[in-house]
């Protein structure tokens, strides 16, 4: 089976790098990401040089019959230069004073399905190791976070600390906060045994801010706001669809009953008003239509 390319921001052709805000906008512009569940996340660490830490996300396709998995690399870097192919290599500049305080570049790399994931990670970070995995069983769909939820969460984390600070808000903080907030918000996971090295540089533990409580609370508020806006949009689309259905039925009856002459001399708005009035008056007699045909957006309820 060919790799699907029908879900923007997840299952797409080639390789794409977006910042967290851009990725969220891409996902919110499609109806499919809410049905793409998080299957697994991996906590990874480069073993040489900067000993950078990053997260790899694995998402299932929205179609259960599709076995392909989208693989996304989530990373925090000091935004010290224009985006280029090598910026990841400098993203955890522990020994660089220039990285003490600067704006952060929180990014998503949507990997190509034609390249082996381990090969791609080694090209970006050099040698690395997987410290732990968090798995969400496919049998527990209600407990699996969706790609849309993860995009909102990553946006909240990024906005919580928009600056890269070497002593508090570096890649260690970013990876750790992603990991712990997902565990807190979506408890239906299986966590593997940890290997040594998390939040350590050359054997020394690196200080990171504890932002889990604040981020989780902010995410809860942001998700409620998002769901309210989505519901308002659904209601508007449903109302529009019902109106178009009623007008279409009435116009059909105008022609079918030989009443076309009634609309002569009327402008568009008046014609539509007449059609709607006929639709409302004749609706009780439309026994040949069931309720689902009358409401094309019924499945949203």
Tab-separated table of C-alpha atoms in Angstrom, residues 178-291:
chain	number	residue	atom	x	y	z
A	178	UNK	CA	5.787	17.793	26.396
A	179	UNK	CA	6.273	14.363	27.946
A	180	UNK	CA	4.879	15.132	31.386
A	181	UNK	CA	1.883	17.184	30.221
A	182	UNK	CA	0.789	14.447	27.820
A	183	UNK	CA	1.003	11.957	30.689
A	184	UNK	CA	-1.038	14.251	32.926
A	185	UNK	CA	-3.701	15.109	30.364
A	186	UNK	CA	-4.068	11.720	28.657
A	187	UNK	CA	-3.576	8.954	31.238
A	188	UNK	CA	-4.365	5.965	29.008
A	189	UNK	CA	-0.689	5.291	28.180
A	190	UNK	CA	1.917	2.609	28.735
A	191	UNK	CA	5.309	4.002	29.749
A	192	UNK	CA	8.430	1.932	29.129
A	193	UNK	CA	11.388	1.701	31.505
A	194	UNK	CA	13.609	4.767	31.392
A	195	UNK	CA	17.273	4.656	30.421
A	196	UNK	CA	19.737	6.977	32.126
A	197	UNK	CA	20.589	10.429	30.885
A	198	UNK	CA	17.393	12.450	30.908
A	199	UNK	CA	17.975	16.197	31.464
A	200	UNK	CA	21.723	15.611	31.942
A	201	UNK	CA	24.672	17.162	30.148
A	202	UNK	CA	28.022	15.363	30.544
A	203	UNK	CA	26.594	13.571	33.566
A	204	UNK	CA	25.427	16.763	35.295
A	205	UNK	CA	21.718	17.376	35.784
A	206	UNK	CA	20.475	20.466	33.961
A	207	UNK	CA	18.040	22.780	35.749
A	208	UNK	CA	14.660	23.141	34.039
A	209	UNK	CA	11.543	25.052	35.008
A	210	UNK	CA	8.591	23.025	36.299
A	211	UNK	CA	5.759	24.226	34.078
A	212	UNK	CA	3.538	21.144	33.961
A	213	UNK	CA	0.720	22.422	36.224
A	214	UNK	CA	0.485	25.809	34.517
A	215	UNK	CA	0.614	24.330	31.013
A	216	UNK	CA	-2.073	21.743	31.793
A	217	UNK	CA	-4.400	24.415	33.183
A	218	UNK	CA	-3.802	26.700	30.225
A	219	UNK	CA	-4.379	23.839	27.794
A	220	UNK	CA	-7.705	22.995	29.460
A	221	UNK	CA	-8.902	26.594	28.997
A	222	UNK	CA	-7.585	26.770	25.446
A	223	UNK	CA	-9.227	23.475	24.479
A	224	UNK	CA	-12.609	24.596	25.851
A	225	UNK	CA	-12.307	27.797	23.804
A	226	UNK	CA	-11.373	25.780	20.721
A	227	UNK	CA	-14.313	23.391	21.130
A	228	UNK	CA	-16.744	26.293	21.628
A	229	UNK	CA	-15.524	27.964	18.431
A	230	UNK	CA	-15.734	24.658	16.559
A	231	UNK	CA	-19.304	24.112	17.761
A	232	UNK	CA	-20.319	27.617	16.675
A	233	UNK	CA	-18.854	26.902	13.243
A	234	UNK	CA	-20.724	23.578	13.018
A	235	UNK	CA	-23.996	25.236	13.976
A	236	UNK	CA	-23.509	27.937	11.342
A	237	UNK	CA	-22.710	25.332	8.669
A	238	UNK	CA	-25.706	23.228	9.718
A	239	UNK	CA	-28.046	26.222	9.575
A	240	UNK	CA	-26.734	27.176	6.159
A	241	UNK	CA	-27.160	23.627	4.865
A	242	UNK	CA	-30.706	23.421	6.209
A	243	UNK	CA	-31.554	26.746	4.613
A	244	UNK	CA	-30.155	25.651	1.258
A	245	UNK	CA	-32.103	22.390	1.521
A	246	UNK	CA	-35.366	24.207	2.267
A	247	UNK	CA	-34.857	26.674	-0.563
A	248	UNK	CA	-33.987	23.880	-2.961
A	249	UNK	CA	-37.108	21.907	-2.034
A	250	UNK	CA	-39.314	24.972	-2.368
A	251	UNK	CA	-37.854	25.982	-5.712
A	252	UNK	CA	-38.363	22.451	-6.941
A	253	UNK	CA	-41.996	22.611	-5.872
A	254	UNK	CA	-42.469	25.980	-7.539
A	255	UNK	CA	-41.442	24.414	-10.819
A	256	UNK	CA	-43.189	21.094	-10.150
A	257	UNK	CA	-46.513	22.720	-9.241
A	258	UNK	CA	-46.396	25.165	-12.129
A	259	UNK	CA	-46.019	28.135	-9.826
A	260	UNK	CA	-43.016	29.618	-11.584
A	261	UNK	CA	-45.055	32.660	-12.544
A	262	UNK	CA	-45.240	33.643	-8.875
A	263	UNK	CA	-41.588	34.668	-8.934
A	264	UNK	CA	-41.879	36.972	-11.948
A	265	UNK	CA	-41.059	40.531	-11.027
A	266	UNK	CA	-39.394	39.548	-7.757
A	267	UNK	CA	-35.737	40.160	-7.008
A	268	UNK	CA	-33.468	37.380	-5.729
A	269	UNK	CA	-34.102	38.074	-2.040
A	270	UNK	CA	-37.885	38.130	-2.559
A	271	UNK	CA	-37.765	34.925	-4.583
A	272	UNK	CA	-35.779	33.203	-1.853
A	273	UNK	CA	-38.201	34.479	0.788
A	274	UNK	CA	-41.103	33.078	-1.209
A	275	UNK	CA	-39.305	29.764	-1.640
A	276	UNK	CA	-38.561	29.575	2.080
A	277	UNK	CA	-42.167	30.367	2.941
A	278	UNK	CA	-43.401	27.614	0.691
A	279	UNK	CA	-40.857	25.237	2.197
A	280	UNK	CA	-42.033	25.993	5.706
A	281	UNK	CA	-45.681	25.667	4.774
A	282	UNK	CA	-45.217	22.429	2.870
A	283	UNK	CA	-42.645	20.847	5.186
A	284	UNK	CA	-45.238	18.856	7.208
A	285	UNK	CA	-46.377	17.226	3.989
A	286	UNK	CA	-42.915	16.108	2.863
A	287	UNK	CA	-43.317	12.602	4.243
A	288	UNK	CA	-40.974	11.138	1.670
A	289	UNK	CA	-37.963	12.743	3.313
A	290	UNK	CA	-36.544	11.351	6.510
A	291	UNK	CA	-34.947	13.466	9.195
